């Protein structure tokens, strides 16, 4: 079975209604694995797989469990290779929150990414807290998890500013990856684009 076929089967499995309500769907899982691939501290596979599902899924059999878990590990490795390459990182969804951000795939992806950050929060911020916070900002804004905080509600109220931040996510991911995995190459801090 090709990797594309494995991913299709993984997507069907993760997007099924049978999973625990706190389990991540495919797009959120992609964000989660992206964060884990960037984090300087490695998280054991068993730990992040269990956290992704919130509770043990009802697998058809042991073979299905092995396949799903192997595909998740493979997807994480694929994402890590993408991040390490010179090409712009591609998200599995549109870089757009649409008319109803809570229903958008991008919001799900950003929430998944933040779940990955929360798994090892200390490791993210221990070396360059200010830079990491700045680079995480577009994803934090996209996730909607912080909208109660004044500085985030101001951004959320400004559609143009939101759009400006959202389109920076791929660049922010590359910058975060370099910062966390190649600290000698300091990436330039993202500057807001002026139209």
N, C-alpha and C. Protein backbone atom coordinates (compact mmCIF):
# COMPACT_ATOMS: atom_id res chain seq x y z
N UNK A 1 0.85 -1.20 0.00
CA UNK A 1 0.00 0.00 0.00
C UNK A 1 0.89 1.25 0.00
N UNK A 2 0.55 2.20 -0.89
CA UNK A 2 1.36 3.42 -0.96
C UNK A 2 1.10 4.30 0.27
N UNK A 3 2.00 5.26 0.50
CA UNK A 3 1.83 6.16 1.63
C UNK A 3 0.54 6.98 1.47
N UNK A 4 0.25 7.38 0.23
CA UNK A 4 -0.99 8.14 -0.02
C UNK A 4 -2.22 7.32 0.37
N UNK A 5 -2.19 6.02 0.05
CA UNK A 5 -3.32 5.14 0.42
C UNK A 5 -3.41 4.99 1.94
N UNK A 6 -2.24 4.85 2.58
CA UNK A 6 -2.22 4.75 4.04
C UNK A 6 -2.83 6.01 4.66
N UNK A 7 -2.46 7.16 4.10
CA UNK A 7 -2.98 8.43 4.64
C UNK A 7 -4.49 8.53 4.46
N UNK A 8 -4.98 8.05 3.32
CA UNK A 8 -6.43 8.07 3.07
C UNK A 8 -7.13 7.22 4.13
N UNK A 9 -6.57 6.05 4.41
CA UNK A 9 -7.19 5.17 5.42
C UNK A 9 -7.11 5.79 6.81
N UNK A 10 -5.99 6.45 7.09
CA UNK A 10 -5.83 7.14 8.37
C UNK A 10 -6.88 8.25 8.50
N UNK A 11 -7.07 8.99 7.40
CA UNK A 11 -8.03 10.09 7.42
C UNK A 11 -9.44 9.58 7.70
N UNK A 12 -9.81 8.51 7.05
CA UNK A 12 -11.15 7.92 7.27
C UNK A 12 -11.29 7.51 8.74
N UNK A 13 -10.23 6.91 9.28
CA UNK A 13 -10.27 6.44 10.67
C UNK A 13 -10.40 7.62 11.64
N UNK A 14 -9.58 8.66 11.42
CA UNK A 14 -9.57 9.80 12.36
C UNK A 14 -10.82 10.67 12.23
N UNK A 15 -11.42 10.68 11.05
CA UNK A 15 -12.59 11.54 10.85
C UNK A 15 -13.91 10.82 11.19
N UNK A 16 -13.81 9.56 11.60
CA UNK A 16 -15.03 8.80 11.93
C UNK A 16 -15.63 9.31 13.24
N UNK A 17 -16.94 9.18 13.34
CA UNK A 17 -17.63 9.67 14.54
C UNK A 17 -17.43 8.78 15.76
N UNK A 18 -16.91 7.57 15.54
CA UNK A 18 -16.79 6.63 16.66
C UNK A 18 -15.73 7.03 17.68
N UNK A 19 -14.76 7.86 17.26
CA UNK A 19 -13.67 8.21 18.18
C UNK A 19 -14.18 9.08 19.32
N UNK A 20 -13.42 9.09 20.40
CA UNK A 20 -13.72 9.93 21.57
C UNK A 20 -13.88 11.38 21.12
N UNK A 21 -14.79 12.12 21.76
CA UNK A 21 -15.06 13.49 21.29
C UNK A 21 -13.83 14.40 21.39
N UNK A 22 -12.88 14.05 22.25
CA UNK A 22 -11.68 14.88 22.36
C UNK A 22 -10.54 14.39 21.47
N UNK A 23 -10.77 13.30 20.75
CA UNK A 23 -9.73 12.81 19.83
C UNK A 23 -9.58 13.81 18.69
N UNK A 24 -8.39 13.88 18.12
CA UNK A 24 -8.14 14.82 17.03
C UNK A 24 -8.55 14.20 15.70
N UNK A 25 -9.22 14.98 14.85
CA UNK A 25 -9.52 14.48 13.51
C UNK A 25 -8.26 14.60 12.66
N UNK A 26 -8.36 14.25 11.37
CA UNK A 26 -7.16 14.17 10.55
C UNK A 26 -6.42 15.51 10.46
N UNK A 27 -7.15 16.58 10.18
CA UNK A 27 -6.50 17.88 10.01
C UNK A 27 -5.88 18.35 11.33
N UNK A 28 -6.61 18.17 12.43
CA UNK A 28 -6.07 18.56 13.74
C UNK A 28 -4.86 17.68 14.09
N UNK A 29 -4.94 16.40 13.74
CA UNK A 29 -3.81 15.49 14.01
C UNK A 29 -2.58 15.94 13.22
N UNK A 30 -2.79 16.44 12.00
CA UNK A 30 -1.67 16.94 11.18
C UNK A 30 -1.02 18.13 11.90
N UNK A 31 -1.83 19.05 12.44
CA UNK A 31 -1.28 20.18 13.17
C UNK A 31 -0.51 19.72 14.41
N UNK A 32 -1.08 18.76 15.09
CA UNK A 32 -0.48 18.19 16.30
C UNK A 32 0.89 17.57 15.99
N UNK A 33 0.94 16.78 14.92
CA UNK A 33 2.19 16.12 14.52
C UNK A 33 3.21 17.15 14.04
N UNK A 34 2.72 18.24 13.44
CA UNK A 34 3.63 19.30 13.01
C UNK A 34 4.31 19.92 14.23
N UNK A 35 3.53 20.19 15.27
CA UNK A 35 4.11 20.76 16.50
C UNK A 35 5.12 19.78 17.11
N UNK A 36 4.76 18.50 17.14
CA UNK A 36 5.68 17.50 17.71
C UNK A 36 6.96 17.39 16.89
N UNK A 37 6.85 17.61 15.58
CA UNK A 37 8.03 17.53 14.70
C UNK A 37 8.95 18.73 14.90
N UNK A 38 8.38 19.85 15.32
CA UNK A 38 9.16 21.07 15.54
C UNK A 38 9.80 21.08 16.92
N UNK A 39 9.08 20.58 17.91
CA UNK A 39 9.53 20.65 19.30
C UNK A 39 10.94 20.08 19.48
N UNK A 40 11.78 20.81 20.18
CA UNK A 40 13.17 20.38 20.38
C UNK A 40 13.25 19.12 21.24
N UNK A 41 12.24 18.91 22.08
CA UNK A 41 12.24 17.71 22.93
C UNK A 41 11.38 16.63 22.30
N UNK A 42 11.95 15.47 22.14
CA UNK A 42 11.22 14.37 21.51
C UNK A 42 10.21 13.77 22.49
N UNK A 43 9.00 13.54 22.01
CA UNK A 43 7.96 12.92 22.83
C UNK A 43 7.84 11.46 22.40
N UNK A 44 7.87 10.51 23.35
CA UNK A 44 7.76 9.09 22.96
C UNK A 44 6.46 8.83 22.16
N UNK A 45 6.57 7.99 21.13
CA UNK A 45 5.41 7.70 20.27
C UNK A 45 4.19 7.29 21.08
N UNK A 46 4.38 6.38 22.04
CA UNK A 46 3.24 5.87 22.81
C UNK A 46 2.50 7.03 23.49
N UNK A 47 3.26 7.96 24.04
CA UNK A 47 2.64 9.08 24.77
C UNK A 47 1.82 9.98 23.84
N UNK A 48 2.40 10.37 22.71
CA UNK A 48 1.65 11.28 21.84
C UNK A 48 0.50 10.59 21.11
N UNK A 49 0.65 9.30 20.82
CA UNK A 49 -0.46 8.58 20.18
C UNK A 49 -1.64 8.48 21.17
N UNK A 50 -1.35 8.13 22.42
CA UNK A 50 -2.42 8.03 23.42
C UNK A 50 -3.10 9.39 23.63
N UNK A 51 -2.31 10.46 23.65
CA UNK A 51 -2.88 11.80 23.85
C UNK A 51 -3.73 12.21 22.65
N UNK A 52 -3.30 11.83 21.45
CA UNK A 52 -4.05 12.19 20.23
C UNK A 52 -5.46 11.61 20.27
N UNK A 53 -5.58 10.37 20.77
CA UNK A 53 -6.89 9.71 20.77
C UNK A 53 -7.73 10.00 22.02
N UNK A 54 -7.12 10.57 23.05
CA UNK A 54 -7.81 10.85 24.33
C UNK A 54 -8.20 9.57 25.06
N UNK A 55 -8.69 8.59 24.35
CA UNK A 55 -8.89 7.26 24.95
C UNK A 55 -8.71 6.22 23.85
N UNK A 56 -8.44 5.00 24.25
CA UNK A 56 -8.16 3.92 23.29
C UNK A 56 -9.28 3.80 22.25
N UNK A 57 -8.96 3.94 20.95
CA UNK A 57 -10.01 3.75 19.93
C UNK A 57 -10.45 2.28 19.86
N UNK A 58 -11.61 2.06 19.30
CA UNK A 58 -12.07 0.68 19.12
C UNK A 58 -11.56 0.19 17.76
N UNK A 59 -10.40 -0.42 17.79
CA UNK A 59 -9.83 -0.95 16.55
C UNK A 59 -10.55 -2.23 16.17
N UNK A 60 -10.63 -2.49 14.87
CA UNK A 60 -11.26 -3.74 14.40
C UNK A 60 -10.44 -4.93 14.90
N UNK A 61 -9.11 -4.79 14.87
CA UNK A 61 -8.23 -5.87 15.31
C UNK A 61 -6.83 -5.29 15.52
N UNK A 62 -5.93 -6.15 15.92
CA UNK A 62 -4.56 -5.73 16.21
C UNK A 62 -3.88 -5.19 14.95
N UNK A 63 -4.22 -5.77 13.79
CA UNK A 63 -3.61 -5.34 12.52
C UNK A 63 -3.99 -3.90 12.21
N UNK A 64 -5.26 -3.57 12.49
CA UNK A 64 -5.69 -2.18 12.23
C UNK A 64 -4.96 -1.22 13.16
N UNK A 65 -4.83 -1.60 14.42
CA UNK A 65 -4.11 -0.75 15.37
C UNK A 65 -2.68 -0.50 14.86
N UNK A 66 -2.02 -1.58 14.47
CA UNK A 66 -0.63 -1.47 14.01
C UNK A 66 -0.55 -0.56 12.79
N UNK A 67 -1.51 -0.72 11.87
CA UNK A 67 -1.50 0.09 10.65
C UNK A 67 -1.72 1.57 10.96
N UNK A 68 -2.73 1.87 11.78
CA UNK A 68 -3.05 3.27 12.11
C UNK A 68 -1.88 3.92 12.83
N UNK A 69 -1.31 3.21 13.82
CA UNK A 69 -0.22 3.80 14.58
C UNK A 69 1.03 3.97 13.71
N UNK A 70 1.29 3.00 12.84
CA UNK A 70 2.45 3.10 11.95
C UNK A 70 2.27 4.26 10.97
N UNK A 71 1.05 4.46 10.49
CA UNK A 71 0.79 5.55 9.55
C UNK A 71 0.95 6.90 10.25
N UNK A 72 0.50 7.00 11.50
CA UNK A 72 0.70 8.23 12.26
C UNK A 72 2.18 8.54 12.43
N UNK A 73 2.97 7.52 12.77
CA UNK A 73 4.42 7.71 12.93
C UNK A 73 5.03 8.10 11.58
N UNK A 74 4.55 7.47 10.51
CA UNK A 74 5.03 7.78 9.16
C UNK A 74 4.69 9.21 8.76
N UNK A 75 3.47 9.64 9.09
CA UNK A 75 3.04 11.00 8.77
C UNK A 75 3.90 12.01 9.53
N UNK A 76 4.18 11.71 10.79
CA UNK A 76 5.03 12.60 11.60
C UNK A 76 6.41 12.74 10.95
N UNK A 77 6.98 11.62 10.51
CA UNK A 77 8.30 11.64 9.85
C UNK A 77 8.23 12.43 8.53
N UNK A 78 7.13 12.25 7.79
CA UNK A 78 6.92 12.97 6.53
C UNK A 78 6.87 14.48 6.78
N UNK A 79 6.15 14.88 7.82
CA UNK A 79 6.03 16.30 8.17
C UNK A 79 7.41 16.85 8.57
N UNK A 80 8.16 16.07 9.35
CA UNK A 80 9.50 16.51 9.76
C UNK A 80 10.40 16.72 8.54
N UNK A 81 10.29 15.81 7.55
CA UNK A 81 11.09 15.98 6.32
C UNK A 81 10.67 17.23 5.57
N UNK A 82 9.36 17.47 5.52
CA UNK A 82 8.85 18.68 4.85
C UNK A 82 9.39 19.93 5.53
N UNK A 83 9.36 19.94 6.85
CA UNK A 83 9.84 21.10 7.60
C UNK A 83 11.33 21.33 7.37
N UNK A 84 12.08 20.25 7.25
CA UNK A 84 13.53 20.36 7.09
C UNK A 84 13.94 20.72 5.66
N UNK A 85 13.01 20.56 4.72
CA UNK A 85 13.33 20.87 3.32
C UNK A 85 13.24 22.38 3.11
N UNK A 86 13.67 22.82 1.95
CA UNK A 86 13.66 24.27 1.67
C UNK A 86 12.32 24.72 1.08
N UNK A 87 11.43 23.78 0.86
CA UNK A 87 10.15 24.16 0.25
C UNK A 87 9.20 24.72 1.29
N UNK A 88 8.29 25.57 0.84
CA UNK A 88 7.32 26.13 1.78
C UNK A 88 6.42 25.01 2.30
N UNK A 89 6.18 25.04 3.58
CA UNK A 89 5.38 23.99 4.21
C UNK A 89 3.94 24.09 3.76
N UNK A 90 3.35 22.95 3.40
CA UNK A 90 1.95 22.95 2.95
C UNK A 90 1.05 22.35 4.01
N UNK A 91 0.03 23.10 4.37
CA UNK A 91 -0.95 22.58 5.32
C UNK A 91 -1.97 21.74 4.57
N UNK A 92 -2.64 20.81 5.27
CA UNK A 92 -3.61 19.94 4.59
C UNK A 92 -4.97 20.62 4.46
N UNK A 93 -5.00 21.94 4.57
CA UNK A 93 -6.28 22.66 4.49
C UNK A 93 -5.98 24.07 3.95
N UNK A 94 -7.03 24.78 3.60
CA UNK A 94 -6.88 26.16 3.10
C UNK A 94 -6.38 27.07 4.22
N UNK A 95 -5.56 28.05 3.85
CA UNK A 95 -5.10 29.05 4.83
C UNK A 95 -6.18 30.12 4.95
N UNK A 96 -7.33 29.71 5.45
CA UNK A 96 -8.46 30.61 5.50
C UNK A 96 -9.43 30.13 6.58
N UNK A 97 -9.84 31.06 7.45
CA UNK A 97 -10.79 30.68 8.50
C UNK A 97 -12.23 30.75 8.01
N UNK A 98 -12.44 31.31 6.82
CA UNK A 98 -13.79 31.35 6.24
C UNK A 98 -14.75 32.21 7.04
N UNK A 99 -16.04 32.08 6.74
CA UNK A 99 -17.06 32.91 7.39
C UNK A 99 -17.35 32.46 8.81
N UNK A 100 -17.15 31.17 9.06
CA UNK A 100 -17.39 30.64 10.41
C UNK A 100 -16.13 29.95 10.90
N UNK A 101 -15.23 30.72 11.53
CA UNK A 101 -13.93 30.16 11.91
C UNK A 101 -14.03 28.86 12.70
N UNK A 102 -15.04 28.73 13.57
CA UNK A 102 -15.13 27.53 14.40
C UNK A 102 -15.35 26.27 13.59
N UNK A 103 -15.89 26.43 12.37
CA UNK A 103 -16.12 25.26 11.52
C UNK A 103 -15.00 25.03 10.52
N UNK A 104 -14.01 25.92 10.50
CA UNK A 104 -12.98 25.81 9.46
C UNK A 104 -11.95 24.75 9.82
N UNK A 105 -11.43 24.13 8.77
CA UNK A 105 -10.39 23.12 8.97
C UNK A 105 -9.13 23.78 9.54
N UNK A 106 -8.87 25.02 9.11
CA UNK A 106 -7.66 25.69 9.59
C UNK A 106 -7.70 25.88 11.11
N UNK A 107 -8.88 26.21 11.63
CA UNK A 107 -9.00 26.34 13.09
C UNK A 107 -8.65 24.99 13.75
N UNK A 108 -9.17 23.91 13.18
CA UNK A 108 -8.88 22.58 13.72
C UNK A 108 -7.39 22.28 13.68
N UNK A 109 -6.75 22.66 12.56
CA UNK A 109 -5.32 22.41 12.42
C UNK A 109 -4.55 23.18 13.50
N UNK A 110 -4.91 24.44 13.69
CA UNK A 110 -4.22 25.29 14.68
C UNK A 110 -4.44 24.76 16.10
N UNK A 111 -5.67 24.31 16.39
CA UNK A 111 -5.94 23.74 17.72
C UNK A 111 -5.08 22.50 17.92
N UNK A 112 -5.01 21.65 16.90
CA UNK A 112 -4.17 20.45 16.98
C UNK A 112 -2.72 20.82 17.24
N UNK A 113 -2.25 21.85 16.54
CA UNK A 113 -0.86 22.29 16.73
C UNK A 113 -0.64 22.72 18.18
N UNK A 114 -1.56 23.50 18.72
CA UNK A 114 -1.41 23.98 20.09
C UNK A 114 -1.46 22.81 21.08
N UNK A 115 -2.28 21.79 20.78
CA UNK A 115 -2.29 20.58 21.63
C UNK A 115 -0.90 19.96 21.68
N UNK A 116 -0.25 19.95 20.52
CA UNK A 116 1.12 19.42 20.46
C UNK A 116 2.08 20.27 21.28
N UNK A 117 1.89 21.59 21.24
CA UNK A 117 2.73 22.50 22.05
C UNK A 117 2.50 22.23 23.54
N UNK A 118 1.23 22.11 23.92
CA UNK A 118 0.89 21.93 25.35
C UNK A 118 1.50 20.64 25.92
N UNK A 119 1.72 19.65 25.03
CA UNK A 119 2.28 18.38 25.48
C UNK A 119 3.69 18.55 26.07
N UNK A 120 4.42 19.56 25.57
CA UNK A 120 5.79 19.82 26.06
C UNK A 120 6.02 21.33 26.15
N UNK A 121 5.09 22.01 26.80
CA UNK A 121 5.11 23.48 26.80
C UNK A 121 6.46 24.05 27.26
N UNK A 122 7.02 23.50 28.32
CA UNK A 122 8.28 24.03 28.85
C UNK A 122 9.39 23.98 27.80
N UNK A 123 9.43 22.87 27.04
CA UNK A 123 10.49 22.70 26.04
C UNK A 123 10.39 23.76 24.93
N UNK A 124 9.19 24.20 24.64
CA UNK A 124 9.01 25.21 23.58
C UNK A 124 9.60 26.55 23.98
N UNK A 125 9.41 26.89 25.24
CA UNK A 125 9.74 28.26 25.64
C UNK A 125 11.04 28.40 26.40
N UNK A 126 11.76 27.29 26.63
CA UNK A 126 12.91 27.41 27.53
C UNK A 126 14.09 28.17 26.92
N UNK A 127 14.25 28.12 25.59
CA UNK A 127 15.44 28.76 25.04
C UNK A 127 15.20 30.18 24.52
N UNK A 128 14.12 30.39 23.81
CA UNK A 128 13.90 31.71 23.19
C UNK A 128 12.43 32.07 23.31
N UNK A 129 12.01 32.32 24.53
CA UNK A 129 10.58 32.50 24.80
C UNK A 129 9.95 33.58 23.92
N UNK A 130 10.64 34.72 23.81
CA UNK A 130 10.04 35.84 23.07
C UNK A 130 9.88 35.50 21.59
N UNK A 131 10.95 34.96 20.99
CA UNK A 131 10.87 34.62 19.56
C UNK A 131 9.83 33.55 19.31
N UNK A 132 9.82 32.52 20.15
CA UNK A 132 8.86 31.43 19.96
C UNK A 132 7.44 31.97 20.09
N UNK A 133 7.20 32.81 21.10
CA UNK A 133 5.86 33.38 21.28
C UNK A 133 5.44 34.17 20.05
N UNK A 134 6.39 34.94 19.51
CA UNK A 134 6.07 35.76 18.34
C UNK A 134 5.74 34.89 17.13
N UNK A 135 6.52 33.82 16.95
CA UNK A 135 6.29 32.95 15.79
C UNK A 135 5.04 32.09 15.95
N UNK A 136 4.68 31.79 17.20
CA UNK A 136 3.47 31.01 17.44
C UNK A 136 2.20 31.85 17.28
N UNK A 137 2.38 33.16 17.33
CA UNK A 137 1.21 34.05 17.34
C UNK A 137 0.18 33.76 16.23
N UNK A 138 0.61 33.63 14.95
CA UNK A 138 -0.41 33.36 13.91
C UNK A 138 -1.21 32.08 14.19
N UNK A 139 -0.53 31.06 14.74
CA UNK A 139 -1.22 29.79 15.01
C UNK A 139 -2.13 29.94 16.22
N UNK A 140 -1.65 30.67 17.23
CA UNK A 140 -2.48 30.91 18.42
C UNK A 140 -3.74 31.67 18.04
N UNK A 141 -3.57 32.67 17.17
CA UNK A 141 -4.72 33.45 16.69
C UNK A 141 -5.67 32.54 15.91
N UNK A 142 -5.10 31.72 15.02
CA UNK A 142 -5.92 30.82 14.21
C UNK A 142 -6.70 29.81 15.04
N UNK A 143 -6.12 29.42 16.19
CA UNK A 143 -6.76 28.38 17.01
C UNK A 143 -8.02 28.88 17.73
N UNK A 144 -8.10 30.18 17.95
CA UNK A 144 -9.25 30.71 18.68
C UNK A 144 -9.24 30.37 20.16
N UNK A 145 -8.20 29.66 20.63
CA UNK A 145 -8.16 29.21 22.02
C UNK A 145 -7.90 30.36 23.00
N UNK A 146 -7.39 31.45 22.47
CA UNK A 146 -6.96 32.53 23.35
C UNK A 146 -7.81 33.80 23.17
N UNK A 147 -8.96 33.65 22.50
CA UNK A 147 -9.78 34.82 22.17
C UNK A 147 -10.28 35.59 23.39
N UNK A 148 -10.28 34.93 24.55
CA UNK A 148 -10.73 35.63 25.77
C UNK A 148 -9.71 36.66 26.22
N UNK A 149 -8.45 36.48 25.81
CA UNK A 149 -7.40 37.41 26.24
C UNK A 149 -7.47 38.68 25.39
N UNK A 150 -7.35 39.85 26.05
CA UNK A 150 -7.56 41.13 25.36
C UNK A 150 -6.76 41.27 24.06
N UNK A 151 -5.46 40.95 24.10
CA UNK A 151 -4.66 41.17 22.88
C UNK A 151 -5.12 40.28 21.73
N UNK A 152 -5.70 39.13 22.07
CA UNK A 152 -6.19 38.23 21.01
C UNK A 152 -7.57 38.66 20.51
N UNK A 153 -8.40 39.13 21.42
CA UNK A 153 -9.74 39.55 20.98
C UNK A 153 -9.63 40.76 20.05
N UNK A 154 -8.63 41.61 20.28
CA UNK A 154 -8.42 42.76 19.38
C UNK A 154 -8.07 42.28 17.97
N UNK A 155 -7.19 41.28 17.90
CA UNK A 155 -6.80 40.75 16.59
C UNK A 155 -8.00 40.06 15.93
N UNK A 156 -8.72 39.26 16.72
CA UNK A 156 -9.86 38.52 16.17
C UNK A 156 -10.94 39.45 15.61
N UNK A 157 -11.00 40.67 16.17
CA UNK A 157 -12.02 41.62 15.72
C UNK A 157 -11.64 42.30 14.41
N UNK A 158 -10.40 42.15 13.98
CA UNK A 158 -9.91 42.82 12.78
C UNK A 158 -9.66 41.77 11.69
N UNK A 159 -10.60 41.65 10.77
CA UNK A 159 -10.53 40.59 9.75
C UNK A 159 -9.26 40.68 8.91
N UNK A 160 -8.85 41.89 8.54
CA UNK A 160 -7.66 42.03 7.71
C UNK A 160 -6.40 41.59 8.45
N UNK A 161 -6.33 41.97 9.72
CA UNK A 161 -5.19 41.58 10.53
C UNK A 161 -5.16 40.06 10.71
N UNK A 162 -6.34 39.49 10.93
CA UNK A 162 -6.45 38.03 11.05
C UNK A 162 -5.89 37.37 9.79
N UNK A 163 -6.36 37.85 8.62
CA UNK A 163 -5.91 37.26 7.35
C UNK A 163 -4.40 37.40 7.19
N UNK A 164 -3.87 38.57 7.54
CA UNK A 164 -2.42 38.81 7.45
C UNK A 164 -1.65 37.81 8.30
N UNK A 165 -2.19 37.53 9.48
CA UNK A 165 -1.49 36.62 10.39
C UNK A 165 -1.58 35.18 9.89
N UNK A 166 -2.78 34.80 9.44
CA UNK A 166 -3.03 33.42 9.01
C UNK A 166 -2.10 33.03 7.85
N UNK A 167 -1.91 33.95 6.89
CA UNK A 167 -1.08 33.60 5.73
C UNK A 167 0.39 33.45 6.12
N UNK A 168 0.75 33.90 7.31
CA UNK A 168 2.14 33.76 7.76
C UNK A 168 2.43 32.39 8.39
N UNK A 169 1.39 31.57 8.56
CA UNK A 169 1.59 30.31 9.27
C UNK A 169 2.70 29.44 8.64
N UNK A 170 2.71 29.21 7.31
CA UNK A 170 3.78 28.37 6.76
C UNK A 170 5.18 28.91 7.05
N UNK A 171 5.34 30.23 6.90
CA UNK A 171 6.65 30.85 7.20
C UNK A 171 6.98 30.70 8.68
N UNK A 172 5.99 30.89 9.53
CA UNK A 172 6.20 30.79 10.98
C UNK A 172 6.65 29.38 11.34
N UNK A 173 6.07 28.37 10.68
CA UNK A 173 6.44 26.98 10.96
C UNK A 173 7.91 26.73 10.61
N UNK A 174 8.32 27.23 9.44
CA UNK A 174 9.72 27.06 9.02
C UNK A 174 10.65 27.76 10.00
N UNK A 175 10.28 28.97 10.39
CA UNK A 175 11.11 29.74 11.33
C UNK A 175 11.20 29.03 12.68
N UNK A 176 10.06 28.52 13.16
CA UNK A 176 10.05 27.78 14.43
C UNK A 176 10.92 26.53 14.34
N UNK A 177 10.80 25.84 13.20
CA UNK A 177 11.58 24.61 13.02
C UNK A 177 13.07 24.93 13.11
N UNK A 178 13.49 25.98 12.41
CA UNK A 178 14.91 26.36 12.43
C UNK A 178 15.34 26.78 13.83
N UNK A 179 14.48 27.54 14.49
CA UNK A 179 14.83 28.03 15.82
C UNK A 179 14.99 26.87 16.81
N UNK A 180 14.09 25.90 16.73
CA UNK A 180 14.09 24.80 17.70
C UNK A 180 15.07 23.68 17.33
N UNK A 181 15.40 23.57 16.04
CA UNK A 181 16.22 22.43 15.61
C UNK A 181 17.58 22.80 15.04
N UNK A 182 17.75 24.07 14.71
CA UNK A 182 19.06 24.53 14.22
C UNK A 182 19.31 25.89 14.84
N UNK A 183 19.46 25.94 16.17
CA UNK A 183 19.51 27.22 16.86
C UNK A 183 20.64 28.14 16.39
N UNK A 184 21.64 27.58 15.70
CA UNK A 184 22.73 28.44 15.22
C UNK A 184 22.28 29.33 14.07
N UNK A 185 21.29 28.85 13.33
CA UNK A 185 20.78 29.67 12.22
C UNK A 185 19.56 30.43 12.73
N UNK A 186 19.77 31.61 13.22
CA UNK A 186 18.64 32.38 13.77
C UNK A 186 17.79 32.90 12.61
N UNK A 187 16.54 32.48 12.52
CA UNK A 187 15.70 33.01 11.44
C UNK A 187 15.31 34.46 11.75
N UNK A 188 15.08 35.22 10.70
CA UNK A 188 14.62 36.59 10.91
C UNK A 188 13.22 36.54 11.48
N UNK A 189 12.97 37.34 12.47
CA UNK A 189 11.63 37.39 13.06
C UNK A 189 10.66 37.88 11.98
N UNK A 190 9.50 37.28 11.95
CA UNK A 190 8.52 37.67 10.93
C UNK A 190 8.11 39.12 11.10
N UNK A 191 8.16 39.84 10.02
CA UNK A 191 7.72 41.23 10.07
C UNK A 191 6.31 41.29 9.48
N UNK A 192 5.46 42.13 10.07
CA UNK A 192 4.12 42.24 9.48
C UNK A 192 4.23 42.79 8.05
N UNK A 193 3.43 42.27 7.19
CA UNK A 193 3.46 42.75 5.79
C UNK A 193 2.64 44.01 5.68
N UNK A 194 3.17 44.99 4.95
CA UNK A 194 2.38 46.20 4.71
C UNK A 194 1.90 46.17 3.27
N UNK A 195 0.60 46.39 3.10
CA UNK A 195 0.06 46.34 1.74
C UNK A 195 0.16 47.70 1.11
